[in-house]
């Protein structure tokens, strides 16, 4: 077991990429992700990491470099934030459709306009339908561990993985964490190989125009069309949840950490009211939960969602079955509708006869502070009102901390 | 400074790398280039191809016309994808050539940012732009390199009013390791420039004028004759730039000895895309060619 | 290596002829070579072979007597246009249909 160190979340991510022996790093600066790529350039320049460092001219090209490298069978990494993620959106769909096991850290930040460099989750949420696996870390230790596990997952299921963590709250704060030791990482994460890797010895044309219907190949074997390939992506994304759980067990056996790879419940067992949140806000809620239980006698728990895509509907529905109320707090939304996570949870619960009542809260957009005190107060008010006077299901999200 | 290899039709390898029965149009200039060009590249290469006629020509899943590995990618990112593939080859300790092969829209318009980045980084790749002077794969829309006066489906009545981009000059401003212009009508010249490019480290850019029968409004059998007319009228010049020095090559170099070139009208009148070009515009074009060639004669003769 | 439970379907194509089918069916005229004027055929030596070099579709052979693969020849006529001795003529394919003479 290595000794804990105190470093920023961005450095934690870079250390994980170093330990994972990523071989091609595509780098383009954007706040608040920039220190990840700076740190990686430093590690490579200092001879502490052996990788190709490509300083590209845009995020679109950053993902293109990763696509090229991964298609040739080499482990690739990049990191971005906010509009950078959106600029590479086309490439995200491409990487997933091509089934390339690229890992990318997304340091979550609000999207312009207007410009904001501060944190929310709208960047990642807006890319939820790209076919990428999306996981959310809530502290520095999870940034390191999840990034390493992400490489393993990506290469086992051949689907790219986006490791999300909150801009500034996690990226720029300094917290203690244990970096896994390199020897165990090598045992955990074997070298990447790809059956369709570009090579003159076995020439194939990748991502060719694909017809709506199945077609015979040169050997007379029927090959599915576009829809069949996309269906396979969907099916195998769903099956990735199970693989993610298995990876977590392997990781736990080697490093002694883990156990809650998909959802991380805190004091949910007997809870009447369960809060659901992603990222650092979920950790912030632990204090709120403790206070509500201690001061107000409210049976409240917090369920941190670690894996957002594929959406673990069955796992979430089961976890929320015994709650009477579910409060979904999120830092992003589907404009003109409701919180994206809220909609997903509602849909996950729909098939079950005993459905808790759901409440949606939008918080922290563009870095608007989310004081723990205000979380406590909104929760307390909501619990007291709703628990005593049940009202009709109200879908409209409540915005926390508006200053209009 | 000159192309050193001298391949002739007799010693050009008979080995073929592109299967017949592909989806290229009848009389396709790109097909000639592709077929002969890959003979220079050989099997130890990987192609990176954005949306273009080449995407369609090299096969629909699960059949490929090309016998070499091809990575199809998004329109704007050809040079960046090639960068990633080349980085992977270095990691794998392989000398495999990485060859980006894009059209004029994919190079001069949507792909120019990625190409400019790759040029600035000096990526060790070959980038081939086959310039058929419009978005042909989507049905002949104007591109950055479409010449002035040319009819396209988006410049339908009086032709494109703007002058086309001088893309090789834009590339030259990046000081690439090697730059050459080529023509589909002189496939051996292209072949030998590729042979030379293979020997050079850094970014090698080859810009190839590629006549397109449906796009230019010419009969299918006129593809080669048209490209030749473009060179012989002095409208499209074949040259190389190495270490900042420009030199006319092959057929264009031979024109230096001639007192006059074929009139540009001989080229323009063969194509329906120049139907809307007026006399004044044709004269202006002729004057422009005359001026450029007078300069060449001063410099190179 | 991917988990064996995963199929990982992608669009990875392998090479072979006739992706677009028998493209000879696109043709309305076919090239016919007059071997008495074709340079290599006449001299019995490898020479010229421009029809082979300039064929976009790789259907002309580089032989003393060049052969054309009509299965895939699209009939563009570049070979006929570029032949330095006009040894190739483009003849309507209809003339070669079975029973064309008797109609």
Coordinates of N, CA, C and O in Angstrom, one line a residue, chain B residues 8-29 31-32 35-36 39 56-68 184-188 219-225 228, chain C residues 9-24 26-29 45-63 69 71-82 90:
Chain B
X8 N 8.9 4.6 -65.6 CA 8.3 4.6 -66.9 C 7.1 3.7 -66.9 O 7.0 2.8 -66.0
X9 N 6.3 3.8 -68.0 CA 5.2 2.9 -68.1 C 5.7 1.4 -68.1 O 5.0 0.5 -67.7
X10 N 6.9 1.3 -68.6 CA 7.4 -0.1 -68.8 C 7.9 -0.7 -67.5 O 7.7 -1.9 -67.2
X11 N 8.5 0.1 -66.6 CA 9.0 -0.5 -65.4 C 8.1 -0.3 -64.2 O 8.4 -0.7 -63.1
X12 N 7.0 0.4 -64.4 CA 6.0 0.5 -63.3 C 5.4 -0.8 -63.0 O 5.1 -1.6 -63.9
X13 N 5.4 -1.1 -61.7 CA 5.0 -2.4 -61.3 C 3.6 -2.8 -61.8 O 2.7 -2.0 -61.9
X14 N 3.5 -4.1 -62.1 CA 2.2 -4.6 -62.6 C 1.3 -5.0 -61.4 O 0.1 -5.2 -61.6
X15 N 1.9 -5.0 -60.2 CA 1.1 -5.4 -59.0 C 0.0 -4.3 -58.8 O 0.3 -3.1 -58.9
X16 N -1.2 -4.8 -58.6 CA -2.3 -3.8 -58.4 C -2.8 -3.9 -57.0 O -2.8 -5.0 -56.4
X17 N -3.2 -2.8 -56.5 CA -3.6 -2.7 -55.1 C -5.1 -2.3 -54.9 O -5.6 -2.3 -53.7
X18 N -5.7 -2.0 -56.0 CA -7.1 -1.5 -55.9 C -7.9 -2.5 -56.8 O -7.6 -2.7 -57.9
X19 N -9.0 -3.0 -56.2 CA -9.8 -4.0 -57.0 C -10.7 -3.2 -58.0 O -11.2 -2.2 -57.7
X20 N -10.9 -3.9 -59.1 CA -11.9 -3.3 -60.1 C -13.3 -3.6 -59.5 O -13.5 -4.3 -58.6
X21 N -14.2 -2.9 -60.2 CA -15.6 -3.1 -59.8 C -16.0 -2.3 -58.6 O -16.9 -2.6 -57.9
X22 N -15.2 -1.2 -58.4 CA -15.6 -0.3 -57.3 C -16.6 0.8 -57.8 O -17.0 0.8 -58.9
X23 N -16.9 1.7 -56.9 CA -18.0 2.6 -57.1 C -17.7 3.9 -57.7 O -18.5 4.8 -57.8
X24 N -16.4 4.1 -58.2 CA -16.0 5.3 -58.8 C -16.8 5.5 -60.1 O -17.1 4.5 -60.8
X25 N -17.1 6.8 -60.5 CA -17.7 7.0 -61.7 C -16.9 6.5 -62.9 O -15.6 6.4 -62.8
X26 N -17.5 6.3 -64.0 CA -16.8 6.0 -65.2 C -15.9 7.1 -65.6 O -16.3 8.3 -65.7
X27 N -14.6 6.9 -65.9 CA -13.7 7.9 -66.3 C -13.2 8.8 -65.2 O -12.7 9.9 -65.4
X28 N -13.2 8.3 -63.9 CA -12.9 9.1 -62.8 C -11.4 9.3 -62.7 O -10.6 8.4 -62.8
X29 N -11.0 10.6 -62.6 CA -9.6 11.0 -62.5 C -9.0 10.5 -61.2 O -7.8 10.1 -61.2
X31 N -9.6 7.8 -59.7 CA -9.3 6.4 -59.8 C -7.9 6.2 -60.4 O -7.2 5.2 -60.0
X32 N -7.6 7.0 -61.4 CA -6.3 6.8 -62.1 C -5.2 7.1 -61.1 O -4.2 6.3 -60.9
X35 N -5.0 4.4 -58.3 CA -4.5 3.1 -58.7 C -3.0 3.2 -58.9 O -2.2 2.3 -58.5
X36 N -2.5 4.3 -59.5 CA -1.1 4.4 -59.8 C -0.3 4.9 -58.6 O 0.8 4.4 -58.3
X39 N 0.8 2.3 -56.1 CA 1.9 1.5 -56.5 C 3.2 2.1 -56.0 O 4.2 1.3 -55.7
X56 N -16.5 6.5 -50.9 CA -17.4 5.7 -51.7 C -16.6 4.7 -52.6 O -16.9 3.5 -52.6
X57 N -15.6 5.2 -53.2 CA -14.8 4.4 -54.1 C -14.1 3.2 -53.4 O -14.0 2.1 -54.0
X58 N -13.7 3.4 -52.2 CA -12.9 2.3 -51.6 C -13.8 1.3 -50.8 O -13.4 0.5 -50.1
X59 N -15.1 1.4 -51.1 CA -15.9 0.3 -50.7 C -17.0 0.5 -49.7 O -16.9 1.4 -48.9
X60 N -18.1 -0.3 -49.8 CA -19.1 -0.2 -48.8 C -19.0 -1.5 -47.9 O -18.8 -2.6 -48.5
X61 N -19.2 -1.3 -46.6 CA -19.1 -2.4 -45.7 C -19.9 -3.6 -46.2 O -21.1 -3.4 -46.5
X62 N -19.5 -4.8 -46.1 CA -18.2 -5.3 -45.6 C -17.1 -5.5 -46.7 O -16.2 -6.3 -46.4
X63 N -17.2 -4.8 -47.8 CA -16.2 -5.1 -48.9 C -15.4 -3.8 -49.1 O -16.0 -2.7 -49.2
X64 N -14.1 -4.0 -49.2 CA -13.2 -2.8 -49.5 C -12.6 -3.0 -50.8 O -12.2 -4.1 -51.2
X65 N -12.4 -1.9 -51.6 CA -11.8 -2.0 -52.9 C -10.3 -1.9 -52.7 O -9.5 -2.4 -53.5
X66 N -9.8 -1.3 -51.6 CA -8.4 -1.1 -51.3 C -7.8 -2.3 -50.6 O -8.4 -2.8 -49.7
X67 N -6.6 -2.7 -51.0 CA -6.0 -3.8 -50.4 C -5.1 -3.4 -49.2 O -4.4 -4.2 -48.6
X68 N -5.1 -2.1 -48.9 CA -4.3 -1.6 -47.7 C -5.3 -1.2 -46.6 O -6.4 -0.9 -46.9
X184 N -3.8 14.3 -62.3 CA -4.2 13.0 -62.6 C -3.9 12.5 -64.0 O -3.8 11.3 -64.3
X185 N -3.6 13.5 -64.8 CA -3.3 13.1 -66.2 C -1.8 12.7 -66.4 O -1.4 12.3 -67.4
X186 N -1.0 13.0 -65.3 CA 0.4 12.6 -65.3 C 0.7 11.6 -64.2 O 1.4 12.0 -63.2
X187 N 0.1 10.5 -64.2 CA 0.1 9.6 -63.0 C 1.6 9.2 -62.7 O 1.9 8.9 -61.5
X188 N 2.4 9.1 -63.7 CA 3.8 8.7 -63.3 C 4.6 9.7 -62.6 O 5.4 9.5 -61.7
X219 N -16.9 14.8 -71.3 CA -17.2 13.4 -71.6 C -16.2 12.6 -70.8 O -15.0 13.0 -70.6
X220 N -16.6 11.3 -70.5 CA -15.8 10.5 -69.7 C -14.4 10.2 -70.2 O -13.5 10.0 -69.5
X221 N -14.3 10.1 -71.6 CA -13.1 9.7 -72.1 C -12.1 10.9 -72.1 O -10.9 10.8 -72.5
X222 N -12.5 12.1 -71.8 CA -11.7 13.3 -71.8 C -10.9 13.6 -70.6 O -10.2 14.6 -70.5
X223 N -11.1 12.8 -69.5 CA -10.5 13.1 -68.3 C -9.0 13.4 -68.4 O -8.5 14.4 -67.9
X224 N -8.2 12.5 -69.0 CA -6.8 12.7 -69.1 C -6.4 13.9 -70.0 O -5.6 14.7 -69.7
X225 N -7.2 14.0 -71.1 CA -6.9 15.1 -72.0 C -7.2 16.4 -71.4 O -6.4 17.4 -71.6
X228 N -4.4 17.3 -69.0 CA -3.2 17.7 -69.8 C -3.3 19.1 -70.3 O -2.4 19.9 -70.3
Chain C
X9 N -19.2 -5.3 -32.5 CA -19.4 -5.2 -33.9 C -19.0 -3.9 -34.4 O -19.4 -2.8 -33.8
X10 N -18.2 -3.9 -35.5 CA -17.8 -2.6 -36.1 C -17.9 -2.8 -37.6 O -18.0 -3.9 -38.1
X11 N -17.7 -1.7 -38.3 CA -17.7 -1.7 -39.7 C -16.2 -1.9 -40.2 O -15.5 -0.9 -40.4
X12 N -15.8 -3.1 -40.2 CA -14.4 -3.4 -40.6 C -14.5 -4.2 -41.9 O -15.0 -5.4 -41.8
X13 N -14.1 -3.7 -43.0 CA -14.3 -4.3 -44.3 C -13.0 -5.0 -44.8 O -11.9 -4.5 -44.5
X14 N -13.2 -6.1 -45.5 CA -12.0 -6.8 -46.1 C -12.1 -6.6 -47.6 O -13.2 -6.5 -48.2
X15 N -10.9 -6.7 -48.3 CA -10.9 -6.3 -49.7 C -11.2 -7.4 -50.6 O -10.9 -8.6 -50.4
X16 N -11.9 -7.0 -51.7 CA -12.2 -7.9 -52.7 C -12.8 -7.2 -53.9 O -13.2 -6.0 -53.8
X17 N -12.8 -7.8 -55.1 CA -13.3 -7.1 -56.3 C -14.9 -7.0 -56.3 O -15.6 -7.7 -55.5
X18 N -15.4 -6.1 -57.1 CA -16.8 -6.0 -57.4 C -17.6 -5.5 -56.2 O -18.8 -6.0 -56.0
X19 N -17.1 -4.6 -55.5 CA -17.9 -4.0 -54.4 C -19.2 -3.4 -55.0 O -20.3 -3.5 -54.4
X20 N -19.1 -2.8 -56.2 CA -20.2 -2.2 -56.8 C -20.9 -3.2 -57.8 O -21.7 -2.8 -58.7
X21 N -20.6 -4.4 -57.7 CA -21.1 -5.4 -58.6 C -20.3 -5.5 -59.9 O -19.2 -5.0 -60.0
X22 N -20.9 -6.1 -60.9 CA -20.2 -6.2 -62.2 C -20.4 -4.8 -62.9 O -21.4 -4.6 -63.6
X23 N -19.4 -4.0 -62.7 CA -19.5 -2.6 -63.3 C -19.5 -2.5 -64.8 O -19.7 -1.5 -65.4
X24 N -19.2 -3.7 -65.4 CA -19.3 -3.8 -66.9 C -20.7 -3.4 -67.3 O -20.9 -3.0 -68.5
X26 N -22.5 -1.0 -66.5 CA -22.7 0.4 -66.6 C -22.4 0.9 -68.0 O -22.8 2.0 -68.4
X27 N -21.7 0.0 -68.8 CA -21.1 0.4 -70.0 C -22.1 0.4 -71.1 O -23.0 -0.4 -71.2
X28 N -22.0 1.4 -72.1 CA -22.8 1.4 -73.3 C -21.9 1.1 -74.5 O -22.4 0.6 -75.5
X29 N -20.6 1.4 -74.3 CA -19.7 1.1 -75.4 C -18.5 0.4 -74.9 O -18.1 0.7 -73.7
X45 N 6.7 -6.5 -78.8 CA 7.6 -6.1 -77.7 C 6.8 -5.3 -76.7 O 5.9 -4.5 -77.1
X46 N 7.2 -5.3 -75.5 CA 6.6 -4.4 -74.5 C 6.9 -3.0 -74.8 O 8.0 -2.6 -74.9
X47 N 5.8 -2.2 -75.0 CA 6.0 -0.8 -75.4 C 4.7 -0.1 -75.1 O 3.6 -0.8 -75.0
X48 N 4.7 1.2 -75.1 CA 3.5 2.0 -75.0 C 2.7 1.7 -73.7 O 2.9 2.3 -72.6
X49 N 1.8 0.7 -73.7 CA 0.9 0.3 -72.5 C 0.2 1.5 -71.9 O -0.1 1.4 -70.7
X50 N 0.0 2.6 -72.6 CA -0.7 3.7 -72.0 C -2.1 3.3 -71.6 O -2.7 3.9 -70.6
X51 N -2.8 2.4 -72.4 CA -4.1 2.0 -72.0 C -4.1 1.4 -70.6 O -5.1 1.5 -69.9
X52 N -3.1 0.6 -70.4 CA -2.9 0.0 -69.0 C -2.7 1.0 -67.9 O -3.3 1.0 -66.9
X53 N -1.8 2.0 -68.3 CA -1.4 3.0 -67.3 C -2.6 3.9 -66.9 O -2.8 4.2 -65.7
X54 N -3.4 4.3 -67.9 CA -4.4 5.3 -67.7 C -5.8 4.8 -67.4 O -6.7 5.5 -67.1
X55 N -5.9 3.5 -67.4 CA -7.2 2.9 -67.1 C -7.6 3.2 -65.6 O -6.9 2.7 -64.7
X56 N -8.7 3.9 -65.4 CA -9.1 4.2 -64.0 C -9.4 2.9 -63.2 O -9.4 2.9 -62.0
X57 N -9.9 1.9 -63.9 CA -10.5 0.8 -63.3 C -9.7 -0.5 -63.3 O -10.2 -1.6 -63.0
X58 N -8.4 -0.4 -63.7 CA -7.6 -1.6 -63.6 C -8.1 -2.8 -64.4 O -8.2 -3.9 -63.9
X59 N -8.6 -2.5 -65.6 CA -9.2 -3.6 -66.4 C -8.5 -3.9 -67.7 O -8.9 -4.8 -68.4
X60 N -7.4 -3.2 -67.9 CA -6.6 -3.5 -69.1 C -5.3 -4.2 -68.6 O -4.7 -3.8 -67.7
X61 N -4.9 -5.2 -69.3 CA -3.7 -6.0 -68.9 C -2.4 -5.4 -69.6 O -2.5 -4.7 -70.6
X62 N -1.3 -5.6 -68.9 CA 0.0 -5.1 -69.5 C 0.6 -6.2 -70.2 O 1.7 -6.7 -69.9
X63 N 0.0 -6.6 -71.3 CA 0.5 -7.7 -72.1 C 0.8 -7.3 -73.5 O 0.4 -6.2 -73.9
X69 N -10.8 -6.6 -69.3 CA -11.8 -7.4 -68.5 C -13.1 -6.7 -68.6 O -13.4 -5.7 -67.9
X71 N -15.9 -7.7 -67.6 CA -16.7 -7.9 -66.4 C -16.8 -6.5 -65.7 O -17.9 -6.2 -65.2
X72 N -15.7 -5.8 -65.6 CA -15.6 -4.6 -64.8 C -15.4 -3.3 -65.6 O -15.5 -2.3 -65.0
X73 N -15.0 -3.4 -66.9 CA -14.8 -2.2 -67.7 C -16.0 -1.4 -67.7 O -17.1 -1.8 -68.1
X74 N -15.9 -0.1 -67.3 CA -17.0 0.8 -67.2 C -17.3 1.5 -68.5 O -18.2 2.3 -68.7
X75 N -16.4 1.3 -69.5 CA -16.5 1.9 -70.8 C -16.3 3.4 -70.9 O -16.9 4.0 -71.8
X76 N -15.4 3.9 -70.1 CA -15.2 5.4 -70.1 C -14.6 5.8 -71.5 O -14.8 6.9 -71.9
X77 N -13.7 4.9 -72.1 CA -13.1 5.3 -73.3 C -11.8 6.1 -73.2 O -11.3 6.6 -74.2
X78 N -11.3 6.2 -72.0 CA -10.0 6.9 -71.9 C -8.9 6.2 -72.7 O -8.1 6.8 -73.4
X79 N -8.9 4.9 -72.7 CA -7.9 4.1 -73.4 C -8.0 4.4 -74.9 O -7.0 4.6 -75.6
X80 N -9.2 4.5 -75.4 CA -9.4 4.8 -76.9 C -8.9 6.3 -77.2 O -8.2 6.5 -78.1
X81 N -9.3 7.2 -76.3 CA -8.9 8.6 -76.5 C -7.4 8.8 -76.4 O -6.8 9.6 -77.2
X82 N -6.7 8.0 -75.5 CA -5.3 8.3 -75.3 C -4.4 7.4 -76.1 O -3.2 7.6 -76.2
X90 N -14.3 2.5 -79.7 CA -15.4 2.2 -78.8 C -16.6 1.8 -79.6 O -17.1 2.5 -80.5

